[in-house]
Amino acid sequence: MAAGSIELINVTKEYATGRSHKKCALDNITLTINQGEFVGLVGMNGSGKSTLARLINGLILPTAGKVFVNGIDTADRKSIIEIRRHVGMVFQNPDNQIVSPIVEEDVAFGPENLGCYADEVKERIDWALQATGMDELRHHAPYLLSGGQKQKVAIAAALSMRPDYLILDEPTSMLDPGGKYDLIENLKMLNEKYGITVMLISHHMEDVVHADRLIVLDQGQIYLEGTPREVFSSENFFSAGFKPPGIVQLVSNLRKRGHMIDENIITVQQMVEYICRL
Amino acid sequence: MPVIEVKDLSYTYCPGAPYEKKALDGVTLSVKRGEFMGIVGANGSGKSTLIQHFNGLLCPDGGKVIICGQDTSVKQRRDELWKKVGLVFQYPEQQLFEATVFEDVSYGPRNLGLGPREIRIRTEDALKKVGLEPESIADLPPICLSGGLRRRVAIAGVLAMQPEVLVLDEPTAGLDPLGRDMILNLIKKLQQEDRTTIVMVSHSLRELLTLADRIAVLENGKLVATGSPKEVLHQKDFLALPGIIMPDYLQLIHALAGRGKKVNTGISAMAEAELEIDRLLKEICGK
Ligand SMILES: Nc1ncnc2c1ncn2[C@@H]1O[C@H](COP(=O)(O)OP(=O)(O)OP(=O)(O)O)[C@@H](O)[C@H]1O
Ligand SMILES: Nc1ncnc2c1ncn2[C@@H]1O[C@H](COP(=O)(O)OP(=O)(O)OP(=O)(O)O)[C@@H](O)[C@H]1O
Ligand SMILES: [Mg+2]
Ligand SMILES: [Mg+2]
């Protein structure tokens, strides 16, 4: 198995939902995520996104097939600690993740367990708290925070780990627009500067326009895959009920009005530059 | 007469303790019957704290909250409020407790003392309204569901009560695009057809600009603006507030204006932005 990647080979995951009932959440998925990639993962409710995330960090095991992280089989339970060092997670609900009674300790938990030196731990905590805007609340109790603030603590804890792979399950769902913007910028920075592989799950297409690759799940299968631009312009994307970011919708509407605008435009900046060059 | 009247409301968490926090500070606000009130503000600005006063979950430290003519500082009245005011919590896990989806959604109707037939009808109806099939989901434990499906169940549970006032704390968070449109249309329909009063917290200005009659803006526990979407959007300093960023189509319009293009920055809807750019492009190409 190739090191420096996450590989899922013919992975199926079934959950027991009663004595004789099963739910197939992932259906024979084969997928490679390479070190250094920024991957966006989208899909309708119940399509299997969180299941995929939990399989990658070894929290659950496939019913059939194999998951490898840097060549290590997640089913090899002796290696689970090793896998958790490589894969950092932000869970969909922050309550499932917060471990300490004080924000700062919660953020320190990861780097301390990775065996970082005290200076390094401090530097990482300070940075992660600044990056999420939680610096002022560092001595607060996480369970006494607002919904979005809790989510920021969970994000800061994962950012401070600087793992090889960072899997974020709808981290922007409760963030205000400013917090959302900051998070995406920080993820881009970690990806570019430290080569950290990012897998970002979201229902908001604006969050994933900068991804190298966008994967669309549907009923446990990979439905579409490509660059965000390729996916946004795919007929199948629309017919399944997805909508591209507002700017892409705007471009497409203006084209219908007869303006020959560049179809490759997917961000506000690109559109501004395009119009100003005309 | 307003359905919700908030007068000089203040609320402090953990008074006297190290984590003391004045979460609301002198908020005055009223919502008319049948009105759709949107609430925005940065993380931690006090939105959830404010709306938990509307169903009596929190009781004011200072000032008054009067719901349907009743002062909520009287304990007995506060206990009755759940029948009139349905609250969808920020996290669905805060309100799903029963062993099956059916029991969870029917919890409200059962407590209202309705008959078994009516309970079943309301429960199944509410599940269908949020895009779930009663046959396939009713017997599942809520913990077996994905995040977005839990959100739908939580919303169904409140709809099944058919409350006069519907208060929703970020109801579209975690919903897929189809679910989002479905729930927003449903809320709008309840307002327009049943005259249900709606209070909705959201970080999506785009949602509120298209749906709300009025928007209230919180910052650090204080109410800093109220008015129609257009009034609030164009109020000086609104966009400079922490945590507030325009929807992308308005960012585009403002960026173009900043680069000297003649576009009307007074708009608020996406369709208006389309017309503005259409006109601008025709002008540029006509030259
Ligand atoms: N522990 C579990 N037991 C039984 N079924 C489960 C369990 N966890 C998830 N499921 C089911 O498996 C399917 C996939 O769930 P998953 O959480 O992976 O979806 P998702 O894509 O993350 O959805 P969402 O956008 O709503 O978060 C859903 O039908 C869900 O209800
Ligand atoms: N139980 C609590 N104990 C102490 N402080 C609290 C508690 N709950 C909230 N707070 C604080 O009160 C303030 C307002 O919180 P609230 O939950 O109302 O914010 P919000 O506007 O809903 O934020 P978000 O967008 O993040 O959900 C925040 O500063 C928060 O840290
Ligand atoms: Mg999920
Ligand atoms: Mg809140």
XYZ file of C-alpha atoms and ligand atoms in Angstrom, chain A residues 146-147, chain B residues 47-48 90 169-170, ligand 4:
8
model
C -22.794 29.367 22.644
C -23.361 26.819 19.853
C -29.409 35.073 19.875
C -30.098 31.692 21.517
C -29.897 25.052 17.764
C -32.699 28.537 16.143
C -30.695 28.093 12.915
Mg -26.975 30.176 19.339
